[in-house]
Coordinates of C-alpha atoms in Angstrom, one line a residue:
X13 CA 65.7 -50.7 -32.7
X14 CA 66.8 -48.4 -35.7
X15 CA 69.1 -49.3 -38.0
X16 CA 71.1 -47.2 -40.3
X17 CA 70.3 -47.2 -44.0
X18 CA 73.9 -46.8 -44.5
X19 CA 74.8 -50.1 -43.0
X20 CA 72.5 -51.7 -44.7
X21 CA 74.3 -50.8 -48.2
X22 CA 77.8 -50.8 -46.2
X23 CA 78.9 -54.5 -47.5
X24 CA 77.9 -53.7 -51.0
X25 CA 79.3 -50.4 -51.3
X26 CA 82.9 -51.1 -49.8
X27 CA 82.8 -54.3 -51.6
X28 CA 83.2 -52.6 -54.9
X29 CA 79.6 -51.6 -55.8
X30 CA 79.7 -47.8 -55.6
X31 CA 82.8 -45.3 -54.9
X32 CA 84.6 -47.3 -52.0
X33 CA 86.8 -49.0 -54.6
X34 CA 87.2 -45.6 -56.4
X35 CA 84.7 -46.5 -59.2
X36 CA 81.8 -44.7 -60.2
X37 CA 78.2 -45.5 -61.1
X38 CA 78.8 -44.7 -65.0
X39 CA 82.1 -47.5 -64.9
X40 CA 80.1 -50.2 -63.1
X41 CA 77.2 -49.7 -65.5
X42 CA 78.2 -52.1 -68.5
X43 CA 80.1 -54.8 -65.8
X44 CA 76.9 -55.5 -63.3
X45 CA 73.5 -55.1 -63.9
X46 CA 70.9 -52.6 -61.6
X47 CA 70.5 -54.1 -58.3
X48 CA 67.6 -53.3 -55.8
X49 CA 68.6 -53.2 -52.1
X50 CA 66.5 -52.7 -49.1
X51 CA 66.3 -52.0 -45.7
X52 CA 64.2 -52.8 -43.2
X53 CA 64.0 -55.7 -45.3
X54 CA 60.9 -58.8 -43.9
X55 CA 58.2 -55.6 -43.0
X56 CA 55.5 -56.5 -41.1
X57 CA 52.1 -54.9 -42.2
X58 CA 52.3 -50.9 -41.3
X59 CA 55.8 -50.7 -41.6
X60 CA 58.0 -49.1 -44.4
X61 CA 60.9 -50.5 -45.8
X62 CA 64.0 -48.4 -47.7
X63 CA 64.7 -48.8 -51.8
X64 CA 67.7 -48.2 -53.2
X65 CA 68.9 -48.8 -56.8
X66 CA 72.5 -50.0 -57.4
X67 CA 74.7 -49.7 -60.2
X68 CA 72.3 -47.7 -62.1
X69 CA 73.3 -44.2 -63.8
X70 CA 70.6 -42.5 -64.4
X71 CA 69.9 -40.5 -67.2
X72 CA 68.9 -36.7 -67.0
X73 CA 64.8 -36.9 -67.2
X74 CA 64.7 -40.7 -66.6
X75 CA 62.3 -40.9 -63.4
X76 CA 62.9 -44.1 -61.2
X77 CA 59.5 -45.8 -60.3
X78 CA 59.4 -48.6 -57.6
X79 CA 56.2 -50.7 -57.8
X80 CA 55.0 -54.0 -56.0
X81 CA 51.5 -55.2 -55.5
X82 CA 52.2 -54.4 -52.0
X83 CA 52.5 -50.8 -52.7
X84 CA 49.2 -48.4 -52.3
X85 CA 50.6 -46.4 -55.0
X86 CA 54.3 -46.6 -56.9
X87 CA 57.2 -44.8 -55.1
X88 CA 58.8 -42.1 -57.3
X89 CA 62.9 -42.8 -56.3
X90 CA 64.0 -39.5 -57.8
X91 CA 62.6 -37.1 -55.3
X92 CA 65.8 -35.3 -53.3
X93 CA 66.2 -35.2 -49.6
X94 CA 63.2 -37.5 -49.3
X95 CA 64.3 -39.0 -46.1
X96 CA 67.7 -38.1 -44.9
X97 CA 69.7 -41.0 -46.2
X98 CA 67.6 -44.2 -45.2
X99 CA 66.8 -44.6 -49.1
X100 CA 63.5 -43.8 -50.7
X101 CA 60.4 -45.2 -48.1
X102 CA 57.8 -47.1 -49.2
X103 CA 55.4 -48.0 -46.8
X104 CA 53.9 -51.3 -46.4
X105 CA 49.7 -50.7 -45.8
X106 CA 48.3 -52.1 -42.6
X107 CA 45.7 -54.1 -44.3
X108 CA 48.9 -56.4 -46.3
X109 CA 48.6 -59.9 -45.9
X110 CA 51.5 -61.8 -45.1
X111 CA 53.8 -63.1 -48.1
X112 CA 56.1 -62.9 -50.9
X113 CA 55.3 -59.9 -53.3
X114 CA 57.7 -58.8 -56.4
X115 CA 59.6 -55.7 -56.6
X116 CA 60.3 -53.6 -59.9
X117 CA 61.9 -50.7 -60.6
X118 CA 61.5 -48.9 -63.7
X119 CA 63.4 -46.0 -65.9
X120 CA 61.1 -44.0 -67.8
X121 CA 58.7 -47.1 -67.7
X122 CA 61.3 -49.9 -68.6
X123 CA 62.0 -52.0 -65.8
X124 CA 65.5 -52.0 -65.1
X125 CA 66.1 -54.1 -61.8
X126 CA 63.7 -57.0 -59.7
X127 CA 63.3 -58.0 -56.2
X128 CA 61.1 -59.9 -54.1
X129 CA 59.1 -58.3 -50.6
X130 CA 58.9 -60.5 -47.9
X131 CA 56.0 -59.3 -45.4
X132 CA 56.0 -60.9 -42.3
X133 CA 52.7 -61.9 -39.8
X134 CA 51.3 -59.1 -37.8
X135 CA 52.9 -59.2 -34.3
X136 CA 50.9 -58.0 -31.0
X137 CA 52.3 -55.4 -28.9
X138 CA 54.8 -56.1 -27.0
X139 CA 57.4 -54.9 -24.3
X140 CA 61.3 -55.2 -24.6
X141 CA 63.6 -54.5 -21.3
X142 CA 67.1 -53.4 -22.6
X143 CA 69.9 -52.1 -21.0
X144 CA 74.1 -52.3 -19.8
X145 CA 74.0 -53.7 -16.4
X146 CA 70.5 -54.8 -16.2
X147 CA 69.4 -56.9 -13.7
X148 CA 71.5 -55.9 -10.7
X149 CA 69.2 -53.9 -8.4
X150 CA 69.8 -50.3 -8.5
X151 CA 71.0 -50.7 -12.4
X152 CA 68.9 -48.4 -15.0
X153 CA 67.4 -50.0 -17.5
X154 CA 65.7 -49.1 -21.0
X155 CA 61.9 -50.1 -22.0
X156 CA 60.8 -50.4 -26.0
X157 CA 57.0 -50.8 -26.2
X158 CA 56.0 -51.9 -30.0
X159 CA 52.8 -51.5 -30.4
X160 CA 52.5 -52.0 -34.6
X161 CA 49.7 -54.4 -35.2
X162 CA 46.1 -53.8 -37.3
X163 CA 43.6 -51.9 -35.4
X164 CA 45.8 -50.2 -32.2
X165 CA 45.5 -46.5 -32.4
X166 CA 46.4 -45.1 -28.7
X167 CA 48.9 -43.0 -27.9
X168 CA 49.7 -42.9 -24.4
X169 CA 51.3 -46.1 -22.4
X170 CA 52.7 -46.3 -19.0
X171 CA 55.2 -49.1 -18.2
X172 CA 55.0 -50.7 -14.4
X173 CA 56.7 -53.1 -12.5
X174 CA 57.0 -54.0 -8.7
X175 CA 61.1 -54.0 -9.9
X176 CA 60.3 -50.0 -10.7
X177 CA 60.1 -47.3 -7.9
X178 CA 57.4 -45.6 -10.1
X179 CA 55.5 -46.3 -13.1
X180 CA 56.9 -44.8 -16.0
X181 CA 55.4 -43.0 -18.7
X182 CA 56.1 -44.3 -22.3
X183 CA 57.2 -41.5 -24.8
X184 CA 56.1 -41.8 -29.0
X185 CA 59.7 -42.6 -30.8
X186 CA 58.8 -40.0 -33.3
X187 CA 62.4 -40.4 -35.2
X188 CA 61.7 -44.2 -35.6
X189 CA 61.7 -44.4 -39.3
X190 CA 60.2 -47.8 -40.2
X191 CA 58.1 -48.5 -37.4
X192 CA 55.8 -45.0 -36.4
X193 CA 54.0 -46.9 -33.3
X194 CA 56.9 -47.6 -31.1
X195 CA 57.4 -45.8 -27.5
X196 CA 60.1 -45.8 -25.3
X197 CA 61.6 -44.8 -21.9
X198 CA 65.6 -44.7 -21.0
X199 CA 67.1 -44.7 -17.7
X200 CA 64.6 -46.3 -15.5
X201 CA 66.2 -46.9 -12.7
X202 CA 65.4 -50.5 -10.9
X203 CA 65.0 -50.3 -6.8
X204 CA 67.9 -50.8 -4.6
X205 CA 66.7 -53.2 -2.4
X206 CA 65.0 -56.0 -4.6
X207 CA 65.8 -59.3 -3.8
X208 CA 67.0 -61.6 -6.7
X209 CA 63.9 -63.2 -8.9
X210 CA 61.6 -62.9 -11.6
X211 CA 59.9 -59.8 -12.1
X212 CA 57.2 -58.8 -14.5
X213 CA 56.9 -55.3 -16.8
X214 CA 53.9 -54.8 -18.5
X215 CA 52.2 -51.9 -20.3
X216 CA 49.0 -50.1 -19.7
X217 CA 47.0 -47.6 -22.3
X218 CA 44.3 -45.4 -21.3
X219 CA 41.6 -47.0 -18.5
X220 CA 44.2 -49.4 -17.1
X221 CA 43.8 -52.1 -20.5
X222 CA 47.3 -54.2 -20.2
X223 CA 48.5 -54.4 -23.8
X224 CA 52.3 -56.5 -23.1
X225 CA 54.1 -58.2 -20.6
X226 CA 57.7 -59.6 -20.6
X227 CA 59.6 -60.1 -17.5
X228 CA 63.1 -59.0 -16.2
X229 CA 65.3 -61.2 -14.4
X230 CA 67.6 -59.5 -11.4
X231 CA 70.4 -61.0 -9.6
X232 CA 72.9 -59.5 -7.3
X233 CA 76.4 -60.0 -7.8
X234 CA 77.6 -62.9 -6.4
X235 CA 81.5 -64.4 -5.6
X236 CA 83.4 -64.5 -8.4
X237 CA 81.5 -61.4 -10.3
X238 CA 83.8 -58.3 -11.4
X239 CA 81.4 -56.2 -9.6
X240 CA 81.2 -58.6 -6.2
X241 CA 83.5 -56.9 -4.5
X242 CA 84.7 -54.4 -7.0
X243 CA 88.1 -53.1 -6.7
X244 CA 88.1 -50.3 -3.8
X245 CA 91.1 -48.5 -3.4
X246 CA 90.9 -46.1 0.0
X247 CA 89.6 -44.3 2.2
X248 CA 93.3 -41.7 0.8
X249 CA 93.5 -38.5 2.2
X250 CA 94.3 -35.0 0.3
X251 CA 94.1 -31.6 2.2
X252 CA 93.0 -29.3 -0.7
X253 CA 89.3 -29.2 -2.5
X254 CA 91.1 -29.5 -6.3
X255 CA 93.5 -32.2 -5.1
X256 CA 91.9 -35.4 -5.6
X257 CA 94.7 -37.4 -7.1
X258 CA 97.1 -36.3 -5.1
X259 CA 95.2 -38.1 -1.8
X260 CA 97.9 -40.6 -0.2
X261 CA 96.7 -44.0 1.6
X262 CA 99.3 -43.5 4.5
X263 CA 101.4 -41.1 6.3
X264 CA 98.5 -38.2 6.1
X265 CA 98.8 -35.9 9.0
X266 CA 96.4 -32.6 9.7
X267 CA 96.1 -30.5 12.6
X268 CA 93.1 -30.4 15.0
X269 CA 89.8 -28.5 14.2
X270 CA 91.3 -28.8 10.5
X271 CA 89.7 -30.1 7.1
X272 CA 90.4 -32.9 5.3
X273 CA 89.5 -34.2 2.2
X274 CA 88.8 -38.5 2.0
X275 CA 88.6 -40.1 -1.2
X276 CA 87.4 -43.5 -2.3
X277 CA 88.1 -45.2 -6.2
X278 CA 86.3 -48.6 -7.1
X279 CA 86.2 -49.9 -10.5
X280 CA 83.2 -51.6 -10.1
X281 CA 80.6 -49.4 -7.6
X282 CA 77.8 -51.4 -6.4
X283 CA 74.7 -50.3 -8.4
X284 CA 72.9 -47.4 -6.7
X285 CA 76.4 -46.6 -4.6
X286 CA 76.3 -42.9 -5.7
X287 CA 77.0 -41.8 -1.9
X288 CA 79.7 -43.5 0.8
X289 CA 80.4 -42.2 4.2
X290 CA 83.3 -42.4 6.0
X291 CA 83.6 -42.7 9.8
X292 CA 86.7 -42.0 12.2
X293 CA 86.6 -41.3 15.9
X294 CA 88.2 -38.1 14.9
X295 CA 85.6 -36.7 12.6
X296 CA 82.9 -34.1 14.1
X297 CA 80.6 -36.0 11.9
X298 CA 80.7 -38.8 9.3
X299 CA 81.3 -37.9 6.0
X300 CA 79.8 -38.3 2.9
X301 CA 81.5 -38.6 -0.3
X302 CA 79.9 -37.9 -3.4
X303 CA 80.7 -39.7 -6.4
X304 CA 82.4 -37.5 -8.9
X305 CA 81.6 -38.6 -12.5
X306 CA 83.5 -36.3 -14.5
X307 CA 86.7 -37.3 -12.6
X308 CA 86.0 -40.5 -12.8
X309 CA 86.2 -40.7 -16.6
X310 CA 89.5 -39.3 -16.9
X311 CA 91.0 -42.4 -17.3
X312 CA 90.1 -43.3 -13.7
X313 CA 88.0 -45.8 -12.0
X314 CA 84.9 -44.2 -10.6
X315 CA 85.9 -41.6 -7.4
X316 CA 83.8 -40.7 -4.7
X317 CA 85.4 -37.8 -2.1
X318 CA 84.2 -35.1 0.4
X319 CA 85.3 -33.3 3.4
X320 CA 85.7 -34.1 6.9
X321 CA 86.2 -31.7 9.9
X322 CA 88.4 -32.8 12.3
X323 CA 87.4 -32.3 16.1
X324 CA 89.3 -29.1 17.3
X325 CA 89.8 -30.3 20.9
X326 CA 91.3 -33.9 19.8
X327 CA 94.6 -35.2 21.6
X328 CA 97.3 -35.5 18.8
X329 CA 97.7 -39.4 18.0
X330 CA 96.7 -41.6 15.4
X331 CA 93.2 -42.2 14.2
X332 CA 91.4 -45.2 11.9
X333 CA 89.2 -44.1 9.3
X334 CA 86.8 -46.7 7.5
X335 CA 84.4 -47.0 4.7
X336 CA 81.8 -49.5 4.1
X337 CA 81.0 -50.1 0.4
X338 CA 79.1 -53.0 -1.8
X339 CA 75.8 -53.5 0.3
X340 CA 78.9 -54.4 3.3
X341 CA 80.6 -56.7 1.6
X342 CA 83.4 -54.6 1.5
X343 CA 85.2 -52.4 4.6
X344 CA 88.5 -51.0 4.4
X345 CA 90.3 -48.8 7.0
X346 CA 93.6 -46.3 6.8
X347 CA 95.0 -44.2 9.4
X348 CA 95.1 -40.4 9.8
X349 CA 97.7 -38.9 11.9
X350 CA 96.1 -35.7 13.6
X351 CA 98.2 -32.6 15.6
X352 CA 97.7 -30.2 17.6
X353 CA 100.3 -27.6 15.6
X354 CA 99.0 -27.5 11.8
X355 CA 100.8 -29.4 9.6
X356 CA 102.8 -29.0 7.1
X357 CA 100.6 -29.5 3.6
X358 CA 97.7 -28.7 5.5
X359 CA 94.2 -27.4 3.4
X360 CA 93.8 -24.2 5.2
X361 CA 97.6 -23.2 6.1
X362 CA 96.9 -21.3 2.8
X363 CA 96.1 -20.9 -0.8
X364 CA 97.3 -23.6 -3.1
X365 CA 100.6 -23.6 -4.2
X366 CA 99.9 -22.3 -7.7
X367 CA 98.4 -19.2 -5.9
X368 CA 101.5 -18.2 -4.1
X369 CA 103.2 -18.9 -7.2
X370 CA 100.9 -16.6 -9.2
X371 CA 101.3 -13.8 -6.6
X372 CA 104.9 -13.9 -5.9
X373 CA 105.1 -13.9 -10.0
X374 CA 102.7 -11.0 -9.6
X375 CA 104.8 -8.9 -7.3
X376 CA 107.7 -9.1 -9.1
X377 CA 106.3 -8.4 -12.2
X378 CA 104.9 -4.7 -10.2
X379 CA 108.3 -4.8 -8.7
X380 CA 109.8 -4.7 -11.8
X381 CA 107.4 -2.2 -13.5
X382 CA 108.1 0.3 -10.6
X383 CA 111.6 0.2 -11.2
X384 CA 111.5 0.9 -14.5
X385 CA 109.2 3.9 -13.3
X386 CA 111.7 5.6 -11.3
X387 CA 114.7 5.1 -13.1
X388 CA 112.6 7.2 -15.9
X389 CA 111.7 9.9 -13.4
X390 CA 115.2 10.1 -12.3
X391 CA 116.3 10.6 -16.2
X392 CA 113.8 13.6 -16.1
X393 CA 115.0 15.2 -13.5
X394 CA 118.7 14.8 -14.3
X395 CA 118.0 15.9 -18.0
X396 CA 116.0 19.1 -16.7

């Protein structure tokens, strides 16, 4: 909805205008005349639009004036830190009619540069659903309520859909530079279960009054979607909380009445999918794996992992383990070997190997010290 005052200028600054081709202001002056550039160019009534005057060198004294019919007042252009980079704003009055109005700006009253404002037709409130993934159920989407247009003064709006679990409560963008009457709400998650269709959002203000309506289309992925079926890799065993990436698809063996750890990568979750479970005749219980976000952006697909106890009494043998993912459109089973005697690489045979490793580093380093102790205290007594 915003758009930097910096791109704006971009194409005329790295093409030459100002210091991206290593010239400055005072050079340009005598090859191009003063130039007027705007943002938020095409304002509707209420809004404000950005001025900027190119190739120009101003002189020490000389104030820069911008003035247009359109204007309730002139702009003074020489006023520092006036609004953080987005070029001097001069807002357009609610009451302007729509058209074509010129543009001046002057130097110590002589007008040095011309330009034309183009103000666009009022435009009723509306509602805008935006967002990366939207329209699969269980995606979050985000909601822009612009409510610029003569005579609207409220401040409080609530979005609603039957495609929402909850209405939502619209906040006032109040960093929205050009536009101060637009509200928003990010993340609004869309229910897991809708079927696919039409659905409408609209806004309410106070007493219920709908001011906008648009609609959001959802469809579930379908054959031949990335997402469909994703690409699930699992369930792979590890036997250490901390080892997730060292889990192994097959030849996995724990003892009895033992932990272990199941994990499950996709590179395409289903929407909502933010817990699995996996099932095995040899857990106590099914177990639910979590999906672990910061792992799952370290160059890796999307994880999911958690713990399963083993029953303690259960014959030694083979046993499947299975996990249903993507509404059921995908199952995939491996196989967990399970003994009686604990097993070698098992969780809780001990700490992590990079424990031991610290201790036994530990022990020699007191080993060492204590040595060094005694051979002094002999020296002592031999001297004495």
């Amino acid at each position: 909805m915003r758009v930097g005052w910096q791109r704006v200028v971009a194409v005329g600054v790295c093409g030459g205008v100002l210091a991206c081709g290593g010239l400055t202001q005072s050079a340009l002056a005598g090859q191009e005349p003063p130039t007027i550039s705007q943002a938020y160019a095409n304002p509707r009534p209420g809004e404000a639009i950005g001025i900027d005057l190119l190739n120009y060198e101003r002189k020490p004294g000389v104030h820069l004036v911008a003035e247009s019919p359109v204007f309730a007042a002139p702009v003074r252009m020489d006023r520092a830190g006036d609004t953080g980079g987005e070029g001097v704003k001069a807002p357009i009055p609610e009451s302007a009619k729509p058209g074509s109005y010129p543009l001046v700006v002057k130097a110590g009253g002589k007008v040095v540069a011309r330009d034309t404002i183009n103000v666009k037709p009022p435009k009723r409130p509306s509602i805008a659903v935006d967002g990366v993934g939207a329209g699969r159920p269980g995606t979050k989407v985000n909601l822009f309520f612009d409510d610029l247009f003569p005579g609207e003064t409220g401040t409080s709006f609530t979005a609603r859909s039957t495609a929402f679990g909850a209405p939502v409560r619209l906040a006032h963008d109040k960093e929205s530079w050009n536009n101060t009457r637009t509200f928003n709400a990010f993340g609004v998650p869309l229910r897991h279960a809708l079927r696919d269709g039409s659905y409408p959002v609209w806004v309410t203000g106070v007493g219920g009054v709908r001011k906008a309506e648009t609609r959001l289309e959802v469809r579930s992925a379908r054959p031949g979607d990335d997402d469909y079926l994703g690409k699930a890799r699992g369930p792979a065993f590890f036997g250490q909380q901390g080892y997730v990436f060292s889990a192994r698809l097959r030849g996995f063996t724990v003892a009895a009445g033992r932990t272990v750890y199941v994990r499950w990568q996709d590179a395409y979750p289903d929407p909502g999918e933010e817990q699995l479970t996996a099932t095995s005749p040899a857990f106590r219980s099914p177990a639910k794996l979590a999906s672990d976000v910061v792992k799952g952006h370290e160059g890796e697909d999307p994880l999911f992992w958690g713990p399963a106890r083993i029953k303690p009494d259960l014959a030694p043998g083979v046993y499947p383990v299975t996990v249903v993912s993507h509404r059921g459109r995908v199952t995939k089973t491996s196989y967990l070997t399970v003994t009686q005697v604990p097993a070698r690489g098992d969780g809780e045979d001990g700490p992590p190997t990079v424990v031991w490793l610290g201790a036994g580093l530990g022990a020699v380093a007191v080993g060492a010290a204590a040595a060094v102790l005694l051979v002094r205290r002999r020296g002592r007594t031999s001297l004495s």
